[in-house]
Amino acid sequence: MELVLNRADYLQVGVTSQKTMKLLPASKHKATQKVVIGDHDGVVMCFGMKKGEAVAVFKTLPGQKIARLELGGVLNAPQERIFIAAGSEIRGFTKRGKQFLSFETNLTESIKAMHISGSDLFLSASYIYNHYCDCKDQHYYLCGDKINDVICLPVERLPRIVPILACQDRMLRVLQGSDVMHEVEISGPPTVLALHNGNGGDSGEDFLFGTSDGKLGLIQVTTPKPILKWQIQNEKKRGGILCIDSFDIVGDGVKDLLVGRDDGMVAVYSFDNAKEPVLRFDQMLSESVTSIQGGCVGKDGYDEIVVSTYSGWVTGLTTEPIHKESGPGEELKINQEMQNKISSLRSELEHLQYKVLQERENYQQYSQSSKAKSVVPSFSINDKFTLNKDDASYTLILEVQTAIDNVLIQSDVPIDLLDVDKNSAVVSFSSCDSESNDNFLLATYRCQANTTRLELKIRSIEGQYGTLQAYVTPRIQPKTCQVRQYHIKPLSLHQRTHSIDHDRPMNTLMLTGQFSFAEVHSWVVFCLPEVPEKPPVKCVTFYFQNTFLDTQLESTYRKGEGVFKSDNISTISILKDVLSKEATKRKINLNITYEINEVSVKHTLKLIHPKLEYQLLLAKKVQLIDALKELQVHEGNTDFLIPEYRSILEEADHLQEEYKKQPAHLERLYGMITDLFIDKFKFKGTNVKSKVPLLLEILDSYDQNALIAFFDAA
Amino acid sequence: MLLPVFTLKLRHKISPRMVAIGRYDGTHPCLAAATQAGKVFIHNPHTRSQHVSTSRVCQSPLESDVSLLNINQAVSCLTAGVLNPELGYDALLVGTQTNLLAYDVHNNSDLFYREVADGANAIVLGTLGDISSPLAIIGGNCALQGFDHEGNDLFWTVTGDNVRSLALSDFDGDGKKELLVGSEDFDIRVFKEDEIVTEMTETEIITSLCSMCGSRFGYALSNGTVGVYDKTTRYWRIKSKNHAMSIHAFDLNSDGVHELITGWSNGKVDARNDRTGEVIFKDNFSSAIAGVVEGDYRMDGHIQLICCSVDGEIRGYLPGPAEMRGNLMDTSVDQDLIRELSQKKQNLLIELRNYEENTKAELSGPLNETDGQRGIIPANTKLHTVLSVNLGNETQAAHAELCISTSNDTIIRAVLIFAEGIFAGESHVVHPSVHNLSSSIRIPITPPKDVPVDLHLKIFVGYRSSTQFHVFELTRQLPRFSMYALTSPDSASEPLSYVNFTIAERPQRVAMWLNQNFLLPEDTNIQNAPFQVCFTSLRNSGHLYIKIKLNGEITLNTDDIDLAGDIIQSMASSFAIEDLQVEADFPTYFEELRKVLIKVDEYHSVHQKLSADMADNSNLIRSLLVRAEDARLMRDMRTMKNRYMELYDLNKDLLNGYKIRCNNHTELLGNLKVVNQAIQRAGHLRVGKPKNQVITACRDAIRSNNINTLFRIMKVGTASS
């Protein structure tokens, strides 16, 4: 059976954060449910739909930005008490809007995530996790990296309390009291957690996670060890997951998985007999989906998926058909409802327009005075700057609550800006004539009407570091723009991992000197992505992997000492250059010693070899495709071709796609081999720049042994 | 939601823009398209193949209902239609860089095969003006040629640059068709037979044109713009980051008016309202669109819109029935309207809140550091912009300069200039480094062509520490001749070339025109007639003198014939002059042209000689081959070997000869282009009737190969002295 869902927009509130919309349980069977939503203006709004119009049940006054909204109540009873987290405070409302709780947690950071279960309250700020029972502090945990979400397995079904933290360093941490019981490493930074089926599944031990790189998985927390039961990869390169819910929208008696992503995708997964999820439905909305829940809001008897989006739209994807077959009268009525809605909106707009005109005039008058000030409207930008593991490039996502007019991208480091198919914006590269202005890239994106989200792809070069700035101008009056800055770090293509291969030949860089732990940590933060800004305890070891070459880096440091080990000589060379530069800038006397392992160069070349060979072969094959196709047209069949060519023809589409996916891959590999060559000899104190043309010649007629021989001989 | 009524997947690639539908047997519509390897395929799904195997047509080995036509040269344009009304069926026309073939598919015979020296970049078929028989009009390098069904050359004229697109449309509503020509110099020209009626300047190369209802026509540019003109006014245009591959007019929503259907390079097809540009329908293909055509492909009496992708996917759409009321997309119109209104409401609320903030800020006392960070600036901040000419220095070439400054201590963080045609992209950005921030900024501008340009400026104003900036939006016009600096007259440098003409305007009006079209220093004071002004070009430091006598006689002295033409055209349009005859002499330019004309003759004779040589050689080959084979039969292996050696050498000679012929041909093409351009330039110096007379007379002179007459015409405007 095919699932057909129709979209119905209900209401727009202010900008919303992740997980800030819920449906209140229905008061009686088969009735419609009320929606409660909290936004960045601090307003909590509860509304229901009556005859296609949103009718407010209650609405609070504006306050601090609402980070989370959850429902709670007495265990095993309808969960209809509303809890919100704003700043460091938790507030509770009844379903009628009466405030019954105001709890100041005294946390130094504002609350980022919340989970409620009976009288247990689980909170997390950036790095801190706190467990309260009846507003009394119970447990506490300080995490090494940012906490993105927190849940607790159902307390009523399990003998003990099992909170789970989703941490930015690709770890799920299962706690017991104030201690970590298990750590589960997953492939992407987790952004959201949810109980499987809403109740922890059959055993009450199952929970779901979603990652910022779009992966989804189920984990069962059994006592000896958590088990990953399944995981869905993100092959179509969809956005990161922001919200998950379980609801039987298909109507087969099994709860389906509802997923909302930050590229606007809403997806429904059903479970097959093997309890593996299967994609049943997806629809694209134009902006991030911040919350999702299944229920019934628009019309009783018709189930729907209710979502809230970044700019505050509450939208239903309903099973109710748009065009009724019951007769012409019915449709007329729907139309009438629509018309009413439009006319009321129109009159509201007219009123507003009049008011704005008046204010504008006032402002004109008063701006004549020399003391007057002119304020620009503040607007919020939802941005994400992440490294993609698959093609070693960065993705910058900018999302604004209103339509974007244009975006100026400026960079003081050489980077490549790649085209993204999803974008409709017209890009124009401007010349960066004068070097004195530190511009290496100036590009404007002029957006088409109604674009609220822009995605850019950026390719960086390791060793070249600086800042990328985005000036975002939305279509609001008076015109204003906001700058966002993103750091391109010296080792920009490295990614945190939790384990490395210790058997590889390693080069070592040793730092000693009069520096504090905080200082050395700040250098590491400066050089490498995905390192928490807050310095952890006294001594720390981080592992990294180069996403492009798969070489690795181990960094261990404490007060007065730092050790960096990598099998790639270029990585060490970059670190050496950056660290000595930074230390000189801060006038710290650093002792840098290094140990170069000659074998490591050969090892790195061997790591590169399969990638290079694959790319060369691919380029060769793609070159042949057109000629072979012409032959095919000419001769009518392919029997006369050798099997190798026949297979190229068969895979033509696939090959071309593969080739298109990784533009300039070969050039990047060549660049890295050249760097490796220069760096190898730099440590020996010889400058081999003059030999680079020779190296490129060898690369042009690539042969692994010849290359290694060249490296040895030079 | 409109769905395709049929979808086909052919296993042949389709070359972009080279798709046509014709009834080659008089009844069955068949799709013809150029494909790889210099072939044209004809898809005929109606009659199950009767196997024909002759020289040109052969059955496609891949599909049974596709036949292939060998052209053996890259196809550069293709169309189909009625060329000979007596035949009762359509002809297929295929153009290449050197030839035009009119082909009778039904009888598998050539109607004609003509050599076209200027190449065929675009083709259109139909009746033009008062010429009674249908013409196949091809556009080549600066030239337009029209052939009737016998291959007679009934129409020939020149245009400003290489032709890229053609269309026939009743532009002025007189019931006769005019020819629209889009060329590489960004101009759309309208020809009423061989007379240019109007010109419209666009911002990029015009890649497609199509006639719509009445005097309306659609166009597409190579930078991703599509739009619709009604006569000379543009209704709308949109720009996409993709390229429009093909445009077509078709009434998709059955409202009696054609919509503009565009096939894009990313595989998208959209239909836009001809008045507003609003999208009423869209669909996606998996690869770029090659062509959009129409025809009754199912033979059921209904015309379908047929879209083809480069990978050979073909979809046909029937127009939406009237009940759909033009609602061809599956989103509800009302829903979208509500969304739009709601968005408007949000924007107004934001603006309103901002005014509240303003009043709050006023109460909070004088401007301080944190205010600056939030982007608060004094309300009376104003921006001044000045356009001037900068003569440059050792490090920087001379340029026009835009100077922007704020009226107080606020700084300019960045300037975005959106303007078409003068930068590499559509925008230019100036973003000073943090150390160089100040309250004024100088931006050098060097427009490559003499065209008036609107500069749309977006200026980010704030303080050093600001994270949010005010955006000031201004529009300044860059005058047409901004790359010319006023200098003091110096008789020694006065160019010998001149143009002389008389206009009935007061000198004050000419002075006003000067002010509008040049960047004059503010204190320039032009006295009464007679006066003279002198300019120096910032591009090549050539001089330009404009002298006016009391009786309204104007003399332009410049060696740049294009500049002289531009000035005359600009004056003519601002003084509303309809006809203007001039006397001109450009000794250096004419001398070069004379050399080129001599060269053209040389290349022609070389071409003939080479062709004769080739014919000789092919006779030789024949005899050598016969003798070699004879020797083989006689078992005289040594002679045979020798003959084959000779044959091999001859083959090498032929190859070399071919290369020479190729070079000769490109040289010839280049020179012919220069000649065509010269005629165009001579016309450009005049306005109205004299302009057309000059072009016609020049053409006649070239036809009769009378070089001296040609120069006389260029000088005085007529052949008779």
Short mmCIF file of C-alpha atoms in Angstrom, two decimals, chain A residues 7-9 12-14 41 286-287 309 311 313 315 322 335 338-339 341-342 345-346 348-349 352-353 355-356 359-360 363 366-370 372-379 401-403 405-406 408 410 419-431 433 436-439 442-444 446 448 469 471 473 475-483 626 629-630 632-637, chain B residues 11-13 35-39 60-62 68 70 223 238-242 266 311 330 332 334-359 361-362 364-368 371 374-380 382 396 413-414 416 418 424-436 444 458 460 466-473:
data_model
loop_
_atom_site.label_atom_id
_atom_site.label_comp_id
_atom_site.label_asym_id
_atom_site.label_seq_id
_atom_site.Cartn_x
_atom_site.Cartn_y
_atom_site.Cartn_z
CA ARG A 7 0.50 18.89 3.42
CA ALA A 8 -1.48 21.40 5.46
CA ASP A 9 0.11 24.45 7.06
CA GLN A 12 3.62 30.13 12.16
CA VAL A 13 5.33 31.09 15.42
CA GLY A 14 8.86 32.42 15.99
CA ASP A 41 10.98 34.57 21.66
CA SER A 286 11.91 23.86 2.38
CA GLU A 287 13.62 24.24 5.78
CA THR A 309 10.25 23.86 11.10
CA SER A 311 11.18 29.40 10.98
CA TRP A 313 5.83 26.73 10.79
CA THR A 315 2.70 21.78 9.37
CA ILE A 322 -7.40 17.06 -0.33
CA ASN A 335 -12.55 26.25 -0.27
CA MET A 338 -9.39 28.55 2.87
CA GLN A 339 -10.83 31.80 1.58
CA LYS A 341 -8.23 32.21 6.24
CA ILE A 342 -6.77 34.19 3.36
CA LEU A 345 -4.67 37.21 6.89
CA ARG A 346 -5.04 39.92 4.30
CA GLU A 348 -4.28 41.58 9.34
CA LEU A 349 -1.56 42.42 6.85
CA LEU A 352 0.20 45.90 9.94
CA GLN A 353 1.25 47.64 6.77
CA LYS A 355 1.23 50.63 11.24
CA VAL A 356 4.61 50.05 9.63
CA GLU A 359 6.37 54.05 12.12
CA ARG A 360 8.47 54.51 9.03
CA TYR A 363 11.49 57.22 11.98
CA TYR A 366 13.46 61.57 13.93
CA SER A 367 16.46 60.33 11.93
CA GLN A 368 17.07 63.96 10.94
CA SER A 369 18.37 64.70 14.40
CA SER A 370 22.08 64.20 14.92
CA ALA A 372 19.36 59.66 16.79
CA LYS A 373 20.54 56.11 16.33
CA SER A 374 19.60 53.60 13.72
CA VAL A 375 19.18 49.99 14.80
CA VAL A 376 19.18 47.05 12.45
CA PRO A 377 16.68 44.25 12.91
CA SER A 378 18.28 41.22 14.45
CA PHE A 379 17.53 37.92 12.81
CA GLN A 401 14.04 32.59 9.30
CA THR A 402 13.03 34.71 6.30
CA ALA A 403 13.99 34.59 2.64
CA ASP A 405 18.45 38.00 -0.63
CA ASN A 406 22.13 37.42 -1.11
CA LEU A 408 28.71 37.18 0.23
CA GLN A 410 34.86 35.90 1.63
CA ASP A 419 28.59 23.86 -6.91
CA VAL A 420 25.78 22.10 -5.05
CA ASP A 421 22.98 20.79 -7.27
CA LYS A 422 20.31 21.56 -4.70
CA ASN A 423 21.05 25.29 -4.83
CA SER A 424 19.15 27.50 -7.21
CA ALA A 425 21.09 30.64 -6.28
CA VAL A 426 23.12 32.36 -8.99
CA VAL A 427 26.75 32.37 -7.97
CA SER A 428 29.23 34.93 -9.26
CA PHE A 429 32.94 34.94 -8.50
CA SER A 430 34.53 38.32 -8.19
CA SER A 431 38.14 39.07 -8.97
CA ASP A 433 42.75 41.89 -7.46
CA SER A 436 46.88 43.64 0.25
CA ASN A 437 43.25 43.09 1.11
CA ASP A 438 43.76 39.44 2.14
CA ASN A 439 41.10 38.13 -0.15
CA LEU A 442 35.02 36.64 -3.04
CA ALA A 443 31.78 35.20 -4.29
CA THR A 444 28.19 36.34 -4.20
CA ARG A 446 22.04 35.85 -5.34
CA GLN A 448 15.86 33.15 -5.93
CA GLN A 469 33.27 34.75 6.35
CA TYR A 471 27.73 37.96 5.03
CA THR A 473 21.52 39.62 3.78
CA ARG A 475 14.90 40.20 2.46
CA ILE A 476 13.75 42.34 5.36
CA GLN A 477 13.44 46.09 5.72
CA PRO A 478 15.55 47.97 6.64
CA LYS A 479 18.19 45.99 4.81
CA THR A 480 20.85 44.50 7.04
CA CYS A 481 23.47 41.80 6.93
CA GLN A 482 25.07 39.56 9.50
CA VAL A 483 28.58 38.14 9.40
CA ASP A 626 32.25 8.40 -25.64
CA LYS A 629 29.57 4.48 -27.51
CA GLU A 630 30.19 5.82 -30.96
CA GLN A 632 28.55 0.81 -30.56
CA VAL A 633 26.24 3.00 -32.63
CA HIS A 634 28.31 2.34 -35.69
CA GLU A 635 28.55 -1.40 -35.40
CA GLY A 636 25.27 -2.15 -33.74
CA ASN A 637 26.59 -4.51 -31.14
CA ARG B 11 19.43 4.46 -27.18
CA HIS B 12 20.92 7.32 -29.13
CA LYS B 13 22.38 10.48 -27.67
CA THR B 35 23.51 12.42 -32.64
CA GLN B 36 27.15 11.47 -32.18
CA ALA B 37 29.69 10.95 -34.95
CA GLY B 38 28.19 13.30 -37.50
CA LYS B 39 24.94 11.40 -37.81
CA SER B 60 20.12 1.83 -36.79
CA PRO B 61 21.62 -1.34 -35.41
CA LEU B 62 20.29 -0.43 -31.96
CA LEU B 68 20.43 6.89 -39.34
CA ASN B 70 25.30 9.92 -42.35
CA ASN B 223 24.53 33.07 -18.82
CA ILE B 238 14.80 35.43 -14.90
CA LYS B 239 18.30 34.18 -14.38
CA SER B 240 19.26 30.71 -13.28
CA LYS B 241 22.59 29.16 -12.53
CA ASN B 242 21.76 26.54 -15.16
CA ASN B 266 20.14 20.35 -15.36
CA ASP B 311 20.44 10.82 -23.23
CA ASP B 330 0.39 19.50 -7.45
CA SER B 332 -2.29 23.97 -3.85
CA ASP B 334 -4.21 28.64 -1.76
CA GLN B 335 -1.69 26.96 0.51
CA ASP B 336 1.13 28.82 -1.17
CA LEU B 337 -0.72 32.09 -0.93
CA ILE B 338 -1.24 31.63 2.78
CA ARG B 339 2.42 30.85 3.22
CA GLU B 340 3.41 33.92 1.30
CA LEU B 341 1.08 36.19 3.24
CA SER B 342 2.26 34.74 6.50
CA GLN B 343 5.86 35.32 5.51
CA LYS B 344 4.99 38.94 4.71
CA LYS B 345 3.39 39.27 8.11
CA GLN B 346 6.53 37.95 9.80
CA ASN B 347 8.68 40.42 7.88
CA LEU B 348 6.45 43.33 8.83
CA LEU B 349 6.53 42.22 12.46
CA ILE B 350 10.31 42.15 12.35
CA GLU B 351 10.35 45.65 10.90
CA LEU B 352 7.90 46.89 13.50
CA ARG B 353 9.94 45.39 16.30
CA ASN B 354 12.94 47.15 14.87
CA TYR B 355 11.27 50.54 15.18
CA GLU B 356 10.55 49.74 18.80
CA GLU B 357 14.22 48.93 19.23
CA ASN B 358 15.05 52.26 17.66
CA THR B 359 13.01 54.15 20.20
CA ALA B 361 18.04 52.80 21.66
CA GLU B 362 17.28 56.48 21.61
CA SER B 364 19.65 54.52 26.19
CA GLY B 365 21.95 57.49 25.65
CA PRO B 366 24.83 58.16 23.28
CA LEU B 367 26.39 55.57 20.99
CA ASN B 368 28.81 53.19 22.70
CA ASP B 371 25.91 49.45 20.13
CA ARG B 374 25.11 45.21 17.21
CA GLY B 375 25.24 47.34 14.11
CA ILE B 376 23.74 50.51 15.54
CA ILE B 377 24.85 53.59 13.64
CA PRO B 378 23.82 57.25 13.77
CA ALA B 379 20.48 57.63 12.03
CA ASN B 380 21.66 60.51 9.90
CA LYS B 382 24.47 59.22 4.56
CA GLN B 396 47.52 50.87 -12.24
CA ARG B 413 32.91 46.93 5.44
CA ALA B 414 32.25 45.78 1.90
CA LEU B 416 28.87 44.59 -3.72
CA PHE B 418 25.72 43.99 -9.31
CA ALA B 424 33.50 38.58 -15.37
CA GLY B 425 30.47 37.41 -13.39
CA GLU B 426 27.36 39.38 -12.58
CA SER B 427 28.91 40.98 -9.52
CA HIS B 428 32.06 42.63 -8.26
CA VAL B 429 33.00 42.68 -4.57
CA VAL B 430 35.33 44.99 -2.72
CA HIS B 431 36.20 43.71 0.73
CA PRO B 432 39.09 45.57 2.38
CA SER B 433 41.15 43.77 5.00
CA VAL B 434 40.55 44.66 8.64
CA HIS B 435 43.54 46.99 8.69
CA ASN B 436 42.40 48.99 5.69
CA PRO B 444 38.21 51.06 -10.15
CA LYS B 458 24.98 47.18 -1.86
CA PHE B 460 27.72 47.28 4.17
CA SER B 466 30.28 45.09 14.13
CA THR B 467 28.89 41.65 13.43
CA GLN B 468 25.82 43.09 11.85
CA PHE B 469 25.83 45.84 9.24
CA HIS B 470 23.41 48.21 7.60
CA VAL B 471 23.00 47.52 3.93
CA PHE B 472 22.61 50.65 1.83
CA GLU B 473 21.21 49.94 -1.60
#
